[in-house]
Coordinates of C-alpha atoms and ligand atoms in Angstrom, one line a residue:
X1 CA 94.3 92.3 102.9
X2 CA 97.6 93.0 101.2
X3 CA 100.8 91.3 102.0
X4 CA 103.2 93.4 104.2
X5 CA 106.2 94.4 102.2
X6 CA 109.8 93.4 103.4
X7 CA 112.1 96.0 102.3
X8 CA 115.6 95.5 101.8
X9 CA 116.1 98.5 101.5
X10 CA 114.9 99.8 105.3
X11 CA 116.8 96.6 106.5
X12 CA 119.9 97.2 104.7
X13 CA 120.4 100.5 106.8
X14 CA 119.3 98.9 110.4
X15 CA 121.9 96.6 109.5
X16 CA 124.5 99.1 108.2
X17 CA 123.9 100.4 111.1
X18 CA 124.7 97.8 113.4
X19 CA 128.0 96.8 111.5
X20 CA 129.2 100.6 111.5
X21 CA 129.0 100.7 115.6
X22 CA 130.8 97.5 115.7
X23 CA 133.7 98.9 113.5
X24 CA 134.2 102.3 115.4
X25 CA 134.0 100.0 118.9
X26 CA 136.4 98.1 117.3
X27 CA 138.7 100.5 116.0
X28 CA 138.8 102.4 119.2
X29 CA 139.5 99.5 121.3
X30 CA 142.1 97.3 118.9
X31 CA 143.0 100.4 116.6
X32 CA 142.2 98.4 114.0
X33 CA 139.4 98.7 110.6
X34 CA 138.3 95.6 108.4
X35 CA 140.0 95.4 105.3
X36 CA 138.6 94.4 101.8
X37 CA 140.1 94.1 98.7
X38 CA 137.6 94.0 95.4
X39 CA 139.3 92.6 92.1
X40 CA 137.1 93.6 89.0
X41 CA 139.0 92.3 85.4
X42 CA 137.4 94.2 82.6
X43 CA 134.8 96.4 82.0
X44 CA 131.4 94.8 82.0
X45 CA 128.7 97.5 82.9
X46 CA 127.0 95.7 85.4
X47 CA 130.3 94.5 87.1
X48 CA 131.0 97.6 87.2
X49 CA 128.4 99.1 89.1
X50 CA 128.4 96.5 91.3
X51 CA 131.4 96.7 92.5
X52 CA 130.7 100.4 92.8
X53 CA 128.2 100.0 95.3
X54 CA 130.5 97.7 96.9
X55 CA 132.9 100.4 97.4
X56 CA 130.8 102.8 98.5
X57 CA 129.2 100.8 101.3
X58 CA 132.5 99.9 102.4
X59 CA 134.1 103.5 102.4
X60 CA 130.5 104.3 104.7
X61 CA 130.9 101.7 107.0
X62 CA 134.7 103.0 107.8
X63 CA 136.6 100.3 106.3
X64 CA 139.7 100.1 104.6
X65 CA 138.7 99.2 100.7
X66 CA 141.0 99.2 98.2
X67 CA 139.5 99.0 94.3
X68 CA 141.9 96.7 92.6
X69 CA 141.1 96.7 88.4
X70 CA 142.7 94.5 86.2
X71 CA 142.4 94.6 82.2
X72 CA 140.2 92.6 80.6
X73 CA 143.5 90.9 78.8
X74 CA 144.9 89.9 82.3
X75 CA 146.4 86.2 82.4
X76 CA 145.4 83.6 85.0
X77 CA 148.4 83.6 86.2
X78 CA 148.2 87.3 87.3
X79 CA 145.4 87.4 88.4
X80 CA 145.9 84.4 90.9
X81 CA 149.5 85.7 91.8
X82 CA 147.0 89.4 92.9
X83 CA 145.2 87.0 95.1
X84 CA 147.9 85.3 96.8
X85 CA 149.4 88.7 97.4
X86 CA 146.3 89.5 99.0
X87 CA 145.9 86.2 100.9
X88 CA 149.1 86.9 103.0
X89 CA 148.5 90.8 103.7
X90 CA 147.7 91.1 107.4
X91 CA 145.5 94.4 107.0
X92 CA 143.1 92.7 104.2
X93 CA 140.3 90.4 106.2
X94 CA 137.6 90.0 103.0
X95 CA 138.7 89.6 99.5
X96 CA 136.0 89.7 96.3
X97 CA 136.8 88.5 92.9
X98 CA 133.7 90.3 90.8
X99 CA 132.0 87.4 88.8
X100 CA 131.9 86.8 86.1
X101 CA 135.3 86.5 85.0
X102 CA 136.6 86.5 81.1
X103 CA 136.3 82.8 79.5
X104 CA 139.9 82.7 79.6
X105 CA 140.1 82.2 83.0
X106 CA 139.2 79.3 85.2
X107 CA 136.3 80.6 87.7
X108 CA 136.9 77.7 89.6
X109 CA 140.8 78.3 90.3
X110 CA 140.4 82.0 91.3
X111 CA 137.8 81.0 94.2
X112 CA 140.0 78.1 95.4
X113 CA 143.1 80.4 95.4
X114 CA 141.4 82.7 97.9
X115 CA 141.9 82.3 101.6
X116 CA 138.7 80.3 102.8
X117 CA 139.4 82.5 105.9
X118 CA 139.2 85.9 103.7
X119 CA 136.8 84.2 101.2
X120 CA 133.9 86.6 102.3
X121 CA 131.8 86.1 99.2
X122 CA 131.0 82.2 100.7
X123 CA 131.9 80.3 97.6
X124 CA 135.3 78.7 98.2
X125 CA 134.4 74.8 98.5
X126 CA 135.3 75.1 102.5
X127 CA 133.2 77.5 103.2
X128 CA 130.5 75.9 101.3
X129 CA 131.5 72.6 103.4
X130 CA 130.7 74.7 106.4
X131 CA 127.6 75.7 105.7
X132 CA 126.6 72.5 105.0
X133 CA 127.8 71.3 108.4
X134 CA 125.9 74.2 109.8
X135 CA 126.2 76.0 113.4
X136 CA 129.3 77.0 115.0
X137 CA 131.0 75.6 112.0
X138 CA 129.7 78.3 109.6
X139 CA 131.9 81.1 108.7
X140 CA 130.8 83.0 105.7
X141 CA 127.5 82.1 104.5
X142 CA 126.8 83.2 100.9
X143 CA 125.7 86.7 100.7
X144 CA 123.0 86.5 98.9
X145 CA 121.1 83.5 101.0
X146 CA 122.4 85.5 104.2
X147 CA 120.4 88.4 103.1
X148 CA 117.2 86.5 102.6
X149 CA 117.1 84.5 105.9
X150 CA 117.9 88.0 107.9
X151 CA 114.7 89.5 105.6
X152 CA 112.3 86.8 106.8
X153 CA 114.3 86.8 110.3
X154 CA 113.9 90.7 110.4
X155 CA 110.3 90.4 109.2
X156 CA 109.1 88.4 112.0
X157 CA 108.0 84.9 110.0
X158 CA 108.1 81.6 111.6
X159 CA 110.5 79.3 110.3
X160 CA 110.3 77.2 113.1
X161 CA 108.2 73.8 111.5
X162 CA 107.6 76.0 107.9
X163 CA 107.0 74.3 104.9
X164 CA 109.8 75.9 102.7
X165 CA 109.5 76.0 99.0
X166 CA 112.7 77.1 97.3
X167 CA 112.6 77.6 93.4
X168 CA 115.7 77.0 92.1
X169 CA 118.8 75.1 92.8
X170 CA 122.2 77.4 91.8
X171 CA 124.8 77.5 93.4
X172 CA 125.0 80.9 95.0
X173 CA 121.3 81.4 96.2
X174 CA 118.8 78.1 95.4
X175 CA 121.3 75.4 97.0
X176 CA 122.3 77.7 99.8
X177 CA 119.5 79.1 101.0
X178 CA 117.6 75.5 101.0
X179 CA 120.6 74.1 103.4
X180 CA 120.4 77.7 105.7
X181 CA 116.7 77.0 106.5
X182 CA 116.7 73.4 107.1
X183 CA 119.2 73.7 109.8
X184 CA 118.4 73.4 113.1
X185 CA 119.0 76.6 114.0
X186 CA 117.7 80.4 114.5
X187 CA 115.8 80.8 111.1
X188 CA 115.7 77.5 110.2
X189 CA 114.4 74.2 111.3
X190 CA 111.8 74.2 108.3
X191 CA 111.1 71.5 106.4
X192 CA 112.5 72.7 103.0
X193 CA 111.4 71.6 99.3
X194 CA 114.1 72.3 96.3
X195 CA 112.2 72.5 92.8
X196 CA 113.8 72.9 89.3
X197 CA 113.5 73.0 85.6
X198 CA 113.1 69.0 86.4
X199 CA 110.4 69.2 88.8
X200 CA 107.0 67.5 87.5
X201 CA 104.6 70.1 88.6
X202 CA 105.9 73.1 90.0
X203 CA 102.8 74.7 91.0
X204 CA 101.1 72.2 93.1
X205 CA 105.1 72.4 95.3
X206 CA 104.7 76.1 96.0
X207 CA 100.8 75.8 97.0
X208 CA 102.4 74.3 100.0
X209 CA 105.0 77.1 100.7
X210 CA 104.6 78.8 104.0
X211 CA 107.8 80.4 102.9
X212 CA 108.6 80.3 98.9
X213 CA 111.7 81.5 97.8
X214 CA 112.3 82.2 94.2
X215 CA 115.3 82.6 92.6
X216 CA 114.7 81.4 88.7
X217 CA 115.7 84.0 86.9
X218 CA 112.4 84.0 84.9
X219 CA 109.9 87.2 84.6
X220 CA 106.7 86.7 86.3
X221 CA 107.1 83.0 86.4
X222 CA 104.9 82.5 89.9
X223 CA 101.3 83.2 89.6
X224 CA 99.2 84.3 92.6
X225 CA 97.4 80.9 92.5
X226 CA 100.7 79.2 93.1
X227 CA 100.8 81.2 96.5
X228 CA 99.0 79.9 99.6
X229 CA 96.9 82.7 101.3
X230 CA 99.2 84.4 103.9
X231 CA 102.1 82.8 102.8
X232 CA 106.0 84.6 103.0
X233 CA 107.1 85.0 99.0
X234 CA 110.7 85.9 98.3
X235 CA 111.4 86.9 95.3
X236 CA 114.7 86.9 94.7
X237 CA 115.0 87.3 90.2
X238 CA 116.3 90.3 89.0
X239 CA 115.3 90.4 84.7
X240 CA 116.0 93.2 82.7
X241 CA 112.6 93.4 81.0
X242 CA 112.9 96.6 79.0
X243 CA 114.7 100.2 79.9
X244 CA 113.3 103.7 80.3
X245 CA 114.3 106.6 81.3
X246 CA 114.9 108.0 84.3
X247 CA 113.5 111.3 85.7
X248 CA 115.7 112.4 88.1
X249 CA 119.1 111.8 86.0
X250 CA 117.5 111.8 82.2
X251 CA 119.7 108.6 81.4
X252 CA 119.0 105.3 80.7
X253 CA 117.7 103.0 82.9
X254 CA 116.9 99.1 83.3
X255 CA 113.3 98.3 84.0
X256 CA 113.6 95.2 86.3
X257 CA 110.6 93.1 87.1
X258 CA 111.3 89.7 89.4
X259 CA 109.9 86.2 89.3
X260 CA 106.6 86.7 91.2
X261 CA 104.2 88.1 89.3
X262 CA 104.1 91.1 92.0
X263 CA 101.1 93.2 92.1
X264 CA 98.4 89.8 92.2
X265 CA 100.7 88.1 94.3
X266 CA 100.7 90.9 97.3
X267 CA 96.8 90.2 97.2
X268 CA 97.6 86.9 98.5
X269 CA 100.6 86.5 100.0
X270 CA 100.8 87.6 103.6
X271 CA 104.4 88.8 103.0
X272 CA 106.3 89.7 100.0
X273 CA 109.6 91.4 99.0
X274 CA 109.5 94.5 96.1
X275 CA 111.9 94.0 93.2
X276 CA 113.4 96.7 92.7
X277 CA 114.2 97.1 97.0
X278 CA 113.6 93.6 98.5
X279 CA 116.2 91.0 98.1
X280 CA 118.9 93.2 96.1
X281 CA 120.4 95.9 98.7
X282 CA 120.8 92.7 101.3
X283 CA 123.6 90.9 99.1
X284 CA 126.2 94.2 99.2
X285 CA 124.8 94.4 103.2
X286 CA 126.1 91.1 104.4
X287 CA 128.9 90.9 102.0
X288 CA 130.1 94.0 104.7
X289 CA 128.6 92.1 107.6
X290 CA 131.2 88.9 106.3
X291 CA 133.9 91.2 106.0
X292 CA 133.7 92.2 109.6
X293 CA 133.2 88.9 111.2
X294 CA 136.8 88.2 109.1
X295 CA 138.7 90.4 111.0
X296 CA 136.5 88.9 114.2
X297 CA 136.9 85.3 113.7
X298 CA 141.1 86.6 113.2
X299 CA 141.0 88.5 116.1
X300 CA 138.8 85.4 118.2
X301 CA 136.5 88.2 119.4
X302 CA 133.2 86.2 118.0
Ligands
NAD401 P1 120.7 80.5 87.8 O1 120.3 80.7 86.3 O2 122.0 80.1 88.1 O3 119.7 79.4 88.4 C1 118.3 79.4 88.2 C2 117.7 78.2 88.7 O4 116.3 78.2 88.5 C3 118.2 76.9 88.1 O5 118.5 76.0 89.1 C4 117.0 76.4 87.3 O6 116.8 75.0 87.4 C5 115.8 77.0 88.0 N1 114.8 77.4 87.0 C6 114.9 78.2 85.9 N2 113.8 78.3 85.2 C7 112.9 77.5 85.8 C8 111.5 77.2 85.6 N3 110.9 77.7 84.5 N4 111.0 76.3 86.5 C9 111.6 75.8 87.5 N5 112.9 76.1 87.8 C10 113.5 77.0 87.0 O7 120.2 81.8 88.5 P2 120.7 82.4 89.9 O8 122.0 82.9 89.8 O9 120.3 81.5 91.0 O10 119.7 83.7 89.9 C11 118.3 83.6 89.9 C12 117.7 84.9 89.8 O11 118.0 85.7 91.0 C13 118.2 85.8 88.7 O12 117.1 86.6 88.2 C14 119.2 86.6 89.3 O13 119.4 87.9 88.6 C15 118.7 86.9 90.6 N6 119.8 87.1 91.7 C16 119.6 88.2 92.4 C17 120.5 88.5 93.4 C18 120.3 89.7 94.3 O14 119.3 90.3 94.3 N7 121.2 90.2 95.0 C19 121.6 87.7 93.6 C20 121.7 86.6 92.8 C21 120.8 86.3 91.8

């Protein structure tokens, strides 16, 4: 029987959902809307439309968004003196630096300068601390592992005693997501395997998966006989494989294939995740879903 498909894109709404009932309850009890500010420097494309989206879902959802775009020429210095501006302004709960930056500018400084308590992206050191601590502790888990625990959450799969395979070890979805599902905790408690470009022999680790997550960033890399029968397969990569173009708007579009190699791996796997429309649409989602737990957690109403 063919794997069930997990969309992101059906959960994305249920979810968008939720978080737009909490912020009118909110703003008709406390008069008072989440706040987030999204700092883009330059003009990449895909930043671009990224933070796009962002914007977008944020303007939806009722908050109060404001676009801030810097030139690509922007000093360090600037850009950290935006933050800090931001960092003190009451009315601003999440703030996003779009990544990548230029190479003049120290990645690592930027995320530090942000307020670990606005640092709704998940990636300032304390709020990576957190999540390794785990529980109540937990503030702003990464967006991208957030969305694909709530996918397998959402989906119904056991995590409870699951062997977990994990494929890949970055720092914003392999290292993250490994941590989120050993914990003992809702969506967790699984007994959770980490391979890598070093790992011996990758195949014979994800025949074990009752849950493997893939996040590589290589086309078609897992084969169907890599997948245990009824087995959860999250495919997390996004590759750019070729363009074509697109019927409804006659421009130019990417054709993006994931990890898994898709159509024999949904005759094996019990459950599996589309790319385009699995894992993708959950990142922006719980981006907005850590922007409004900011102006909770400020407010002490979670
Ligand atoms: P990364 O390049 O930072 O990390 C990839 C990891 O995979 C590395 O740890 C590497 O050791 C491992 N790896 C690479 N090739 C391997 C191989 N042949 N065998 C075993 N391990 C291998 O990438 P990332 O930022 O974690 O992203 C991974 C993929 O997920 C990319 O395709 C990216 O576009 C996608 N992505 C999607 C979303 C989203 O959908 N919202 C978000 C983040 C990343």
């Amino acid at each position: 029987m063919p794997a069930r498909l997990i969309r992101g894109t059906e959960i994305r709404e249920q979810i968008l959902e939720e978080i737009s009932a909490e912020v009118a309850q909110i703003k008709r009890i406390y008069g008072i809307v989440p706040g987030l500010v999204t700092i883009l420097v330059g003009k990449n494309p895909a930043s671009i439309s990224y933070v796009t989206m962002k914007v977008k879902t944020a303007n939806r959802l009722g908050f109060r968004e404001i676009q801030d775009n810097l030139p690509e020429s922007v000093s360090q210095e600037d850009l950290l003196a935006h933050i800090q501006k931001y960092n003190q302004e009451d009315s601003i709960h999440g703030i996003l630096v779009q990544l990548p930056l230029p190479h003049h500018i120290d990645e690592k400084k930027v995320i530090n300068a942000i307020d670990p308590d606005k640092d709704v992206d998940g990636f300032h050191p304390i709020n990576m601390g957190r999540l390794m601590i785990g529980g109540s502790e937990i503030k702003f888990p990464p967006c991208t592992p957030a969305g694909i625990r709530e996918m397998i959450i959402r989906a119904g799969v056991e995590t409870n005693g699951a062997e977990v395979v994990v494929v890949g070890r970055s720092t914003i979805v392999g290292k993250p997501i490994a941590i989120m599902m050993l914990q003992k905790e809702r969506g967790g408690n699984a007994t959770v395997t980490v391979v890598h470009t070093g790992t011996k022999d990758l195949a014979s680790h994800c025949r074990r998966a009752d849950i493997l997550i893939v996040a590589a960033g290589v086309p078609g890399l897992v084969k169907p006989d890599w997948i245990k029968p009824g087995a959860c397969v999250v495919d997390v990569g996004v590759n750019k494989v070729g363009e074509m173009i697109s019927e409804k708007t006659g421009k130019k579009v990417a054709i993006l294939k994931g990890d898994v190699d898709f159509d024999a791996a949904k005759e094996v796997a019990g459950w599996i995740t589309p790319v385009p429309g699995g894992v993708g649409p959950m990142t922006i989602t719980m981006l907005m879903k850590n922007t409004l737990n900011a102006l909770k957690f400020k407010m002490g109403i979670i």
